[in-house]
Amino acid sequence: MMLRKVIRFVQNEKLVPVYSSMLAIVAGLLVGFVILLLLNPSQSIQAFFTMLFAGLSNGPTSIGNVIYFASPIILTGLSVGFAFRTGLFNIGATGQLLTGGYIALLIGIRTTVFGPFTWLIALICAAITGALWSVIPGLLKMYKGVHEVVTTIMMNYVALFLVNFLVKQTIYNNLKNESLPAPADAVIPKFGLDHIFVNSNVQGGVFIAILMVIIIYVILNKTVFGFELKSVGYNKHASKYAGINVKLRGLQALMISGAIAGTAGAVIYLSDSLTFLKVQNTLPTQGFMGISVALLGLNDPIGIVFSGLFFGYLIVGGQKMQIFGLSPEVIDIITGMIVYFSALAIVFQNAAKRIFRMKAVDE
Amino acid sequence: MVFLLQQTLFFTMPLLVVAIGGLFSEKAGIVNIALEGIMVFGAFTGILFLYLFRDSLSGQNALLMAMMIAAIGGGLLGLMHAYATVSMNANQSISGMSLNILAPAIAVFVAKQVTPSELIPFRQKFFIESVPVLSKIPILGPILFERAYITTYIAIFIFIIALIIINRTKFGLHIKASGEHPQALDAAGVKVKRVRYTSVLLSGALAGLGGVVFFIPTSVEFSANVSGYGFLAIAVLVFSRWNIRNIIFTSFIFGFMQTVATTYSQISLFDNLSFIPAEFYRMLPYVTTILILLLSRGESAAPSAIGKPYDVSKR
């Protein structure tokens, strides 16, 4: 009886995309393994399994580090995934993260009036900044029909150089060419997490990530507003006919997406784990990482938590690659392949159905 | 002034080549936001070739071979994009984005294995001191034919060929039909998938080649970052309204902005404006892109079947 129930649960049609994501992960990891095999044949198996289990090898310390790396990319993933659900491709999470992160640091370092609540004010202002940074692409998309992919990318580079300039003007540590550290009042409280995950980099940002996931889940699934946002994403014309203000909803969707990415910036920089806003000419990676997280998480808030944790786990594994004389970029190769494979969803969905003996979907 | 225009040419040519690459793909109905990643990958393969054969090869032949290899490298990624989007009906933006993640990762990973850092240097000098006779032409001579790079001529050559292909050949017509009304093309007995494959492959090859065109005149080493050039090329395409004749002018405008952004300190014209911080010059190309898009009439000129997988049953 029990077994039959399990089989019925496993064969649930709704789970097909989940299986397809898992197969994409396996395929991506296989590609990673082949690359290791080509470059370092003698140690490849050892290196591969070190990478695969690094996130657990040191007990709570490793798990704490996985959570530390996962928190910001769960947020950027949520930002991108939320936009996807409303029919928008927000590649601008990077820029929203940078501007939001800068404002959070500015408030954290330069204000004292809020005392122990400095971090909260900084966090809220980061969200507002992220939302404002996506207004221009939003307006261009809704009123001019300019595709948001091009505009949000351009806004990323504008944000990069603007934040470089502002950091130098206001919160600069010119010895290290980066921002000053966040003072104690501005660090997001850990509520004892550091005692559970001893010696790890774990930060309070994980609470913010979970809170945002819950908020977005409720908005998308339990409110009329969320229903309208999704409806605009599915079919603009039908939504308009049903009396929804399509342009306004689209703009709001992109602003909410920007706000989430802004909090990701605050989560990264309002920490005491020696992450500073660096003055450099390349974009921080967490924004683009969000795209991978969202796609693997099927743009679903709960799925994004899992895929964010998975990528956090992978990052911890990548850092161990230096032992074998390999650079951690092997992780990015695997990530790229996983995203590519999840784009080939039909192949993997059919494979999943074949494995679990369901009817194949038609191409 | 000559310096300014020469520099502008260096920044215009990669945009021109990559935008033409984007044009081939988008005219055939496939969105290609992988241009950025493909540029990186093309430059990586080409410059890796120069680095590995730095003792045995030099001069223009080495550069030409590097460009060929870059085109092949770019073509490979183009093939991946074509397989996902044409054969597998994958979401074109997602496939493109995955290549944007993949390409720089491979480049940095391999570069770290073959060189001490993640940069691949190329020490050879490839410019031509002065082209005989032609460099004596007043005004144009010094700009086009002194301290010139062969990449510039090849880019212009590619532009002319592409112009002929798109506007004067049957294949060009097939590409346009594949992007506007693939069902009609199919009904006329032409294989839509084959046309789309060829176009996306061409697109990848051109973007890869554009990567080399980007690095050779403006740098001494490869780094896995083309600072948003591939995306700028898409903006060029939008602003050119997918018309190949406009692309050369638009590329020139964008190339000029990039020149100002990187060489402002050497231009006497901007001496009086030295109070403007460096970062604002660096922002210029991206800000102007947004402003230009704000003024343009939007995407109404895009091929009508763009972004949609070809569905035979809708014929």
XYZ file of C-alpha atoms in Angstrom:
678
model
C 0.000 0.000 0.000
C 2.674 2.426 1.119
C 4.766 1.701 -1.948
C 1.844 2.306 -4.274
C 1.231 5.685 -2.647
C 4.862 6.626 -3.126
C 4.737 5.577 -6.778
C 1.571 7.576 -7.350
C 3.171 10.613 -5.724
C 6.321 10.251 -7.793
C 4.310 9.919 -10.999
C 2.444 13.177 -10.359
C 2.444 15.227 -13.575
C 3.115 18.420 -11.625
C 6.500 17.123 -10.571
C 7.775 16.691 -14.146
C 9.462 20.143 -14.246
C 11.184 19.344 -10.946
C 12.591 16.111 -12.366
C 13.648 17.947 -15.481
C 15.561 20.470 -13.304
C 17.255 17.629 -11.456
C 18.261 15.950 -14.706
C 19.668 19.295 -15.884
C 21.772 19.424 -12.700
C 23.061 15.893 -13.274
C 23.896 16.667 -16.893
C 25.655 19.892 -15.874
C 27.689 18.097 -13.229
C 28.668 15.451 -15.796
C 30.033 18.157 -18.082
C 31.994 19.530 -15.121
C 33.383 16.080 -14.450
C 34.463 15.657 -18.065
C 36.314 18.996 -17.904
C 38.130 17.919 -14.739
C 38.928 14.616 -16.402
C 40.477 16.375 -19.397
C 42.595 18.781 -17.364
C 43.718 16.676 -14.440
C 43.031 12.996 -15.214
C 44.820 11.492 -12.223
C 43.006 13.518 -9.565
C 39.755 14.192 -11.376
C 37.609 11.717 -9.450
C 38.957 12.883 -6.118
C 38.530 16.549 -7.126
C 34.988 15.969 -8.345
C 33.852 14.305 -5.152
C 35.605 16.884 -2.995
C 33.636 19.528 -4.879
C 30.419 17.576 -4.516
C 30.687 17.045 -0.770
C 32.572 20.149 0.357
C 29.308 21.719 1.493
C 28.912 19.021 4.124
C 32.477 17.952 4.858
C 33.080 20.260 7.833
C 29.683 19.862 9.469
C 28.034 23.057 10.725
C 30.867 25.284 9.491
C 30.402 24.202 5.869
C 26.635 24.366 6.111
C 26.914 27.871 7.559
C 29.050 28.884 4.583
C 26.550 27.363 2.156
C 23.810 29.469 3.781
C 26.077 32.523 3.633
C 26.623 32.175 -0.128
C 23.022 31.158 -0.757
C 21.300 34.111 0.988
C 22.080 36.880 -1.547
C 21.552 34.660 -4.586
C 18.204 33.441 -3.249
C 17.245 37.122 -3.191
C 18.547 37.916 -6.685
C 16.982 34.666 -7.890
C 13.696 35.739 -6.332
C 14.049 39.113 -8.063
C 14.622 37.550 -11.496
C 12.063 34.783 -10.950
C 9.359 37.202 -9.827
C 9.982 39.306 -12.941
C 9.795 36.165 -15.094
C 6.416 35.290 -13.622
C 5.136 38.685 -14.723
C 6.560 38.302 -18.229
C 9.706 40.384 -17.745
C 13.356 39.389 -18.089
C 15.176 41.469 -15.480
C 18.899 41.161 -16.226
C 19.337 44.344 -14.215
C 19.418 42.724 -10.784
C 23.151 43.500 -10.720
C 22.618 47.238 -11.009
C 19.747 47.255 -8.533
C 21.918 45.260 -6.130
C 24.832 47.679 -6.508
C 22.817 50.847 -5.961
C 20.835 49.272 -3.124
C 23.993 47.931 -1.509
C 25.671 51.317 -1.742
C 22.770 53.187 -0.125
C 22.628 50.554 2.633
C 26.337 51.023 3.342
C 26.087 54.812 3.166
C 23.315 54.859 5.755
C 25.032 52.186 7.825
C 28.348 54.025 7.951
C 27.275 57.675 7.987
C 24.211 57.742 10.261
C 24.101 57.103 13.987
C 20.639 58.394 14.942
C 18.919 55.044 14.454
C 21.163 53.233 16.933
C 20.629 49.466 16.936
C 18.001 49.779 14.184
C 20.433 51.251 11.673
C 20.556 47.985 9.720
C 16.768 47.921 9.356
C 16.578 51.479 8.033
C 19.519 50.753 5.713
C 17.806 47.616 4.450
C 14.527 49.386 3.720
C 16.319 52.212 1.933
C 18.237 49.634 -0.136
C 14.927 48.116 -1.265
C 13.563 51.546 -2.182
C 16.744 52.374 -4.114
C 16.585 49.094 -6.024
C 12.968 49.791 -6.919
C 13.778 53.313 -8.115
C 16.714 52.030 -10.190
C 14.312 49.878 -12.206
C 11.864 52.706 -12.927
C 13.657 53.859 -16.085
C 13.732 50.410 -17.766
C 10.142 49.907 -16.590
C 8.919 53.142 -18.140
C 10.846 52.447 -21.358
C 9.324 48.985 -21.605
C 5.765 49.990 -20.840
C 5.509 53.238 -22.750
C 8.081 52.836 -25.523
C 8.142 49.093 -26.075
C 11.945 48.993 -25.662
C 12.940 45.510 -24.541
C 13.980 45.440 -20.869
C 16.960 43.171 -21.585
C 18.842 45.960 -23.343
C 17.904 48.740 -20.925
C 18.491 46.846 -17.693
C 21.938 45.767 -18.937
C 22.809 49.377 -19.705
C 21.575 50.392 -16.246
C 23.958 47.815 -14.758
C 26.972 49.569 -16.217
C 25.646 53.003 -15.281
C 25.174 51.709 -11.722
C 28.695 50.256 -11.687
C 30.430 53.511 -12.546
C 28.049 55.686 -10.522
C 28.565 53.555 -7.411
C 32.345 53.566 -7.983
C 32.217 57.347 -8.028
C 29.948 57.642 -4.991
C 31.946 55.154 -2.916
C 35.079 57.206 -3.596
C 33.283 60.392 -2.560
C 31.590 59.190 0.597
C 32.663 55.894 2.162
C 36.090 55.255 0.659
C 38.920 53.227 2.093
C 41.623 54.395 -0.312
C 44.230 51.982 1.022
C 42.277 49.026 -0.276
C 40.327 50.739 -3.072
C 37.017 49.645 -1.581
C 34.310 50.795 0.817
C 34.721 51.087 4.565
C 33.375 48.183 6.617
C 29.833 48.274 7.973
C 29.802 49.266 11.682
C 28.292 46.916 14.258
C 24.898 48.652 14.353
C 24.594 48.305 10.592
C 25.301 44.580 10.461
C 22.130 42.516 10.074
C 21.718 40.677 13.430
C 22.390 36.963 13.387
C 20.035 35.975 16.234
C 22.392 33.256 17.404
C 23.024 31.675 13.995
C 26.774 32.094 14.467
C 26.561 29.909 17.567
C 24.895 27.104 15.638
C 27.202 27.318 12.623
C 30.446 27.981 14.444
C 33.483 29.324 12.568
C 31.426 29.931 9.441
C 30.647 33.162 7.616
C 26.918 32.805 8.200
C 25.063 36.133 8.296
C 21.638 37.351 9.383
C 20.846 37.971 5.731
C 19.353 34.505 5.508
C 16.399 35.689 7.620
C 15.813 38.547 5.196
C 15.923 36.098 2.283
C 13.368 33.784 3.922
C 11.115 36.722 4.814
C 11.181 38.013 1.236
C 10.449 34.539 -0.136
C 7.356 34.341 2.098
C 6.197 37.844 1.122
C 6.581 37.145 -2.600
C 4.906 33.754 -2.247
C 1.897 35.398 -0.596
C 1.747 38.239 -3.137
C 1.908 35.872 -6.108
C -0.432 33.177 -4.835
C -2.829 34.759 -2.371
C -3.596 38.299 -3.548
C -5.598 39.860 -6.372
C -2.649 42.141 -7.051
C -0.387 39.139 -7.593
C -2.983 37.486 -9.784
C -3.112 40.593 -11.957
C 0.676 40.709 -12.203
C 0.802 37.081 -13.358
C -2.103 37.634 -15.707
C -0.228 40.473 -17.415
C 2.713 38.099 -17.794
C 0.589 35.379 -19.396
C -1.425 37.487 -21.790
C -1.187 41.242 -22.025
C -4.150 41.657 -24.338
C -6.532 39.487 -22.379
C -5.520 41.290 -19.173
C -6.178 44.655 -20.750
C -9.585 43.450 -21.901
C -10.322 42.283 -18.363
C -9.753 45.824 -17.137
C -6.254 45.521 -15.704
C -3.980 48.540 -16.060
C -1.316 46.590 -17.947
C 1.304 49.327 -18.096
C 1.031 50.208 -14.413
C 1.146 46.545 -13.340
C 4.202 45.919 -15.525
C 6.013 48.895 -14.016
C 5.077 47.795 -10.490
C 6.303 44.274 -11.214
C 9.712 45.516 -12.327
C 9.923 47.848 -9.304
C 9.167 45.006 -6.878
C 11.773 42.911 -8.655
C 14.233 45.794 -8.255
C 13.375 46.166 -4.567
C 14.193 42.491 -3.939
C 17.525 42.854 -5.751
C 18.193 45.996 -3.679
C 17.789 44.035 -0.446
C 20.219 41.469 -1.884
C 22.776 44.285 -2.024
C 22.078 45.185 1.602
C 22.385 41.526 2.607
C 25.789 41.269 0.912
C 27.357 44.433 2.289
C 25.662 44.832 5.709
C 27.757 42.004 7.067
C 30.871 41.437 9.144
C 32.318 38.788 6.851
C 34.796 41.161 5.161
C 32.737 41.722 2.036
C 33.267 45.291 0.880
C 31.978 47.247 -2.043
C 35.026 47.167 -4.288
C 35.868 49.923 -6.739
C 36.379 47.845 -9.864
C 35.376 47.747 -13.520
C 33.578 44.414 -13.502
C 30.059 43.719 -12.310
C 29.532 41.700 -9.119
C 28.498 38.137 -9.949
C 25.493 37.699 -7.642
C 23.150 39.495 -10.054
C 23.710 37.162 -12.996
C 23.807 34.213 -10.626
C 20.211 35.138 -9.812
C 19.194 34.244 -13.372
C 20.551 30.721 -12.956
C 18.928 30.384 -9.533
C 15.551 31.541 -10.853
C 15.617 29.262 -13.900
C 16.647 26.188 -11.981
C 14.076 27.028 -9.289
C 11.366 27.156 -11.980
C 10.638 30.800 -11.035
C 8.783 29.559 -7.994
C 9.631 31.163 -4.604
C 9.987 27.794 -2.866
C 11.924 26.283 -5.769
C 14.242 29.300 -5.690
C 15.145 28.610 -2.049
C 16.254 25.111 -3.003
C 18.128 26.131 -6.127
C 19.773 29.023 -4.233
C 20.964 26.591 -1.582
C 22.196 24.257 -4.328
C 24.270 26.981 -5.975
C 25.551 28.126 -2.564
C 26.600 24.530 -1.995
C 28.324 24.475 -5.377
C 30.217 27.715 -4.622
C 31.594 26.208 -1.403
C 32.670 23.187 -3.467
C 34.324 25.398 -6.071
C 36.499 27.032 -3.433
C 38.007 23.660 -2.612
C 39.193 23.218 -6.195
C 42.349 25.219 -5.559
C 43.747 22.252 -3.632
C 43.906 20.433 -6.952
C 45.392 23.340 -8.863
C 42.062 24.022 -10.549
C 40.352 27.394 -10.538
C 36.882 27.808 -8.995
C 35.527 28.905 -12.403
C 34.709 25.249 -13.043
C 31.602 26.071 -10.988
C 30.585 28.781 -13.457
C 31.036 26.333 -16.335
C 28.767 23.847 -14.557
C 26.274 26.645 -13.821
C 26.234 27.736 -17.457
C 25.678 24.163 -18.601
C 22.855 23.625 -16.082
C 21.087 26.747 -17.352
C 21.651 25.650 -20.951
C 20.237 22.229 -20.175
C 17.256 23.676 -18.373
C 16.592 25.718 -21.514
C 16.319 22.390 -23.329
C 13.411 21.608 -21.002
C 11.480 19.482 -23.494
C 14.257 16.911 -23.870
C 14.629 16.569 -20.144
C 10.923 16.538 -19.457
C 10.506 13.690 -21.898
C 13.444 11.882 -20.352
C 11.915 12.355 -16.900
C 8.597 11.004 -18.135
C 10.289 8.017 -19.676
C 12.150 7.308 -16.467
C 8.969 7.549 -14.408
C 6.842 5.842 -17.090
C 4.539 8.690 -17.878
C 3.225 9.718 -21.269
C 5.719 11.786 -23.219
C 4.832 15.418 -23.919
C 4.505 16.383 -27.540
C 7.092 18.742 -28.903
C 41.528 65.067 -34.346
C 43.138 62.325 -36.418
C 43.830 60.473 -33.179
C 40.216 60.809 -32.100
C 38.861 59.489 -35.394
C 41.382 56.659 -35.476
C 40.389 55.589 -31.999
C 36.729 55.854 -32.944
C 37.379 53.443 -35.801
C 38.912 50.943 -33.370
C 35.795 51.060 -31.225
C 33.336 51.195 -34.122
C 34.553 48.140 -36.031
C 33.848 45.478 -33.385
C 30.387 46.966 -32.844
C 29.797 46.903 -36.594
C 30.841 43.264 -36.988
C 28.961 42.047 -33.906
C 25.843 44.043 -34.768
C 25.863 42.469 -38.254
C 26.161 39.119 -36.495
C 23.129 40.004 -34.391
C 21.310 41.131 -37.518
C 21.689 37.762 -39.248
C 20.269 35.927 -36.270
C 17.437 38.328 -35.499
C 16.427 38.779 -39.143
C 15.961 35.008 -39.241
C 13.765 35.199 -36.147
C 16.164 34.092 -33.413
C 16.954 36.483 -30.552
C 20.666 36.368 -29.830
C 21.550 37.941 -26.486
C 24.530 35.594 -26.355
C 26.528 38.047 -28.490
C 28.416 39.251 -25.407
C 29.475 35.753 -24.388
C 30.284 34.723 -27.951
C 32.520 37.801 -28.348
C 34.430 36.770 -25.241
C 34.722 33.199 -26.465
C 35.837 34.187 -29.975
C 38.456 36.563 -28.611
C 39.559 33.873 -26.198
C 40.084 31.208 -28.860
C 41.764 33.620 -31.261
C 44.114 35.152 -28.707
C 44.862 31.793 -27.100
C 46.002 30.698 -30.557
C 48.271 33.755 -30.824
C 49.647 33.053 -27.360
C 50.367 29.377 -28.005
C 52.083 30.079 -31.332
C 53.737 33.337 -30.262
C 57.226 32.110 -31.205
C 56.461 30.591 -34.568
C 53.885 32.943 -36.012
C 53.810 36.705 -36.334
C 52.537 39.545 -38.435
C 49.384 39.780 -40.476
C 49.192 36.053 -41.256
C 49.026 35.211 -37.559
C 46.304 37.813 -37.072
C 44.298 36.502 -40.015
C 44.542 32.958 -38.692
C 43.545 34.117 -35.217
C 40.479 35.764 -36.724
C 39.563 32.560 -38.534
C 39.885 30.592 -35.325
C 37.832 33.175 -33.439
C 35.120 32.808 -36.071
C 35.175 29.040 -35.660
C 35.058 29.338 -31.857
C 32.168 31.781 -32.087
C 30.499 29.514 -34.622
C 30.637 26.636 -32.141
C 28.709 28.647 -29.553
C 26.392 29.772 -32.339
C 25.779 26.102 -33.071
C 24.891 25.468 -29.416
C 22.451 28.376 -29.519
C 20.976 27.141 -32.798
C 20.578 23.606 -31.476
C 18.703 24.842 -28.400
C 16.536 27.420 -30.136
C 15.908 25.889 -33.564
C 15.943 22.151 -32.948
C 14.705 22.133 -29.359
C 12.420 25.178 -29.413
C 14.091 26.426 -26.242
C 13.449 29.872 -24.822
C 15.850 32.011 -26.863
C 16.708 34.458 -24.088
C 17.496 31.683 -21.612
C 19.696 29.792 -24.055
C 21.503 33.034 -24.876
C 21.972 33.913 -21.225
C 23.390 30.471 -20.439
C 26.054 31.024 -23.091
C 26.823 34.406 -21.530
C 27.560 32.603 -18.261
C 29.379 29.700 -19.883
C 31.714 31.504 -22.290
C 33.619 33.754 -19.853
C 33.781 30.883 -17.346
C 35.506 28.615 -19.877
C 37.798 31.456 -20.942
C 38.914 32.300 -17.386
C 39.201 28.638 -16.416
C 41.415 27.698 -19.350
C 43.392 30.951 -19.240
C 44.305 30.233 -15.618
C 45.569 26.803 -16.678
C 47.842 28.076 -19.466
C 49.023 31.450 -18.117
C 49.993 32.592 -14.622
C 46.985 34.926 -14.388
C 43.572 34.923 -15.962
C 44.797 37.246 -18.712
C 46.272 36.045 -22.002
C 48.877 38.497 -23.294
C 49.660 39.029 -26.952
C 52.915 40.877 -27.411
C 52.971 40.922 -31.186
C 52.332 44.239 -32.886
C 49.822 43.981 -35.656
C 49.376 47.505 -36.951
C 50.540 48.514 -40.388
C 52.811 51.592 -40.124
C 51.443 53.119 -43.307
C 49.869 51.750 -46.435
C 51.868 52.884 -49.491
C 50.199 55.432 -51.799
C 46.827 55.336 -49.989
C 48.190 56.992 -46.856
C 49.076 60.042 -48.937
C 45.394 60.865 -49.495
C 44.648 64.088 -47.619
C 42.554 63.775 -44.433
C 41.321 60.215 -45.070
C 44.840 58.868 -45.592
C 46.164 59.401 -42.065
C 42.888 58.224 -40.492
C 42.396 55.050 -42.478
C 45.847 54.061 -43.680
C 48.414 55.071 -41.048
C 49.028 52.879 -38.006
C 46.027 50.968 -39.251
C 44.878 47.495 -38.379
C 43.876 44.940 -40.966
C 40.844 44.232 -38.747
C 39.343 47.561 -39.822
C 39.472 46.631 -43.497
C 38.065 43.191 -42.833
C 35.194 44.681 -40.841
C 34.313 47.014 -43.702
C 34.617 44.119 -46.140
C 32.227 42.062 -43.981
C 29.780 44.959 -43.940
C 29.757 45.147 -47.748
C 29.359 41.378 -48.141
C 26.550 41.324 -45.573
C 24.843 44.208 -47.332
C 24.916 42.233 -50.583
C 23.775 38.986 -48.941
C 20.833 40.567 -47.137
C 19.608 42.814 -49.916
C 20.685 41.177 -53.158
C 20.626 37.406 -52.769
C 18.024 34.678 -52.539
C 19.527 33.534 -49.247
C 19.031 37.049 -47.847
C 15.414 36.866 -48.854
C 15.086 33.495 -47.138
C 16.577 34.946 -43.935
C 14.126 37.831 -43.934
C 11.181 35.562 -44.678
C 12.241 33.230 -41.887
C 12.003 36.135 -39.451
C 8.862 37.728 -40.824
C 6.713 34.802 -41.884
C 8.421 31.407 -41.574
C 5.228 29.554 -42.529
C 5.232 31.240 -45.938
C 8.882 30.339 -46.412
C 8.119 26.727 -45.568
C 5.181 26.703 -47.957
C 7.519 27.945 -50.689
C 9.570 24.774 -50.186
C 12.497 26.210 -48.208
C 13.545 24.470 -44.999
C 13.056 27.054 -42.239
C 15.251 25.202 -39.769
C 18.132 25.104 -42.228
C 17.890 28.847 -42.860
C 17.760 29.570 -39.137
C 20.677 27.266 -38.390
C 22.823 28.936 -41.034
C 21.922 32.412 -39.801
C 22.631 31.690 -36.145
C 25.916 29.991 -37.083
C 26.908 33.028 -39.141
C 25.865 35.225 -36.262
C 28.119 33.306 -33.880
C 31.057 33.361 -36.277
C 30.767 37.125 -36.760
C 30.402 37.796 -33.024
C 33.451 35.619 -32.334
C 35.445 37.466 -34.960
C 34.198 40.732 -33.498
C 35.791 39.706 -30.212
C 39.244 39.667 -31.809
C 38.503 42.905 -33.638
C 37.679 44.375 -30.218
C 40.857 43.338 -28.410
C 43.661 43.599 -30.981
C 43.734 47.380 -31.542
C 42.705 48.477 -28.047
C 44.552 46.160 -25.670
C 47.664 44.073 -25.146
C 46.007 41.146 -23.415
C 42.804 39.171 -23.379
C 40.524 39.389 -20.355
C 37.175 37.639 -20.151
C 35.247 40.887 -20.242
C 34.151 42.962 -23.218
C 32.387 45.527 -20.983
C 28.907 45.062 -22.362
C 29.941 45.425 -26.025
C 27.766 42.525 -27.121
C 24.781 44.138 -25.480
C 25.690 47.500 -27.007
C 25.625 45.739 -30.373
C 22.030 44.701 -29.669
C 21.231 48.319 -28.829
C 22.846 49.315 -32.150
C 20.532 46.847 -33.852
C 17.422 48.223 -32.137
C 18.382 51.803 -32.917
C 19.177 50.873 -36.541
C 15.680 49.467 -36.770
C 17.156 46.161 -38.033
C 18.240 47.900 -41.220
C 21.755 46.983 -42.275
C 22.399 50.337 -43.971
C 21.773 52.163 -40.690
C 24.065 49.892 -38.727
C 27.280 51.486 -39.951
C 26.167 54.972 -38.866
C 24.776 53.810 -35.537
C 27.939 51.830 -34.791
C 29.942 54.953 -35.510
C 27.896 57.016 -33.037
C 28.233 54.346 -30.336
C 31.914 53.849 -31.162
C 32.503 57.566 -30.766
C 30.876 57.531 -27.330
C 33.092 54.650 -26.297
C 36.149 56.536 -27.560
C 35.273 59.573 -25.480
C 34.704 57.290 -22.499
C 38.139 55.682 -22.668
C 40.420 58.352 -24.128
C 38.943 61.604 -22.795
C 42.113 62.367 -20.858
C 44.163 62.433 -24.067
C 41.779 64.664 -25.979
C 42.566 68.371 -25.720
C 38.944 69.186 -26.487
C 38.006 67.941 -23.018
C 40.755 69.741 -21.101
C 38.341 72.434 -19.960
C 35.982 69.763 -18.686
C 38.501 68.104 -16.391
C 36.242 68.764 -13.414
C 34.010 65.959 -14.660
C 35.031 62.776 -12.815
C 36.375 59.855 -14.824
C 33.436 57.647 -13.881
C 31.020 59.909 -15.704
C 32.953 59.528 -18.934
C 32.902 55.779 -18.464
C 29.117 55.928 -18.050
C 28.623 57.925 -21.231
C 28.091 55.094 -23.760
C 25.531 53.377 -21.557
C 23.670 56.562 -20.622
C 23.508 57.686 -24.246
C 22.237 54.251 -25.243
C 19.341 54.611 -22.819
C 18.661 58.188 -23.971
C 18.793 57.148 -27.627
C 16.386 54.273 -26.993
C 14.138 56.750 -25.186
C 14.016 58.903 -28.301
C 13.689 56.072 -30.800
C 10.349 54.703 -31.827
C 10.753 51.417 -30.046
C 10.656 47.894 -31.342
C 8.020 48.264 -34.028
C 10.657 47.557 -36.674
C 11.632 44.175 -35.240
C 11.065 41.098 -37.422
C 7.541 39.943 -36.616
C 8.306 36.278 -35.923
C 11.258 37.088 -33.660
C 11.546 35.037 -30.479
C 8.963 32.486 -31.576
C 9.954 28.893 -32.290
C 8.828 27.775 -35.734
C 5.645 25.731 -35.520
C 4.841 23.772 -38.691
C 1.257 23.187 -37.605
C 0.547 26.916 -37.859
C 1.223 26.923 -41.587
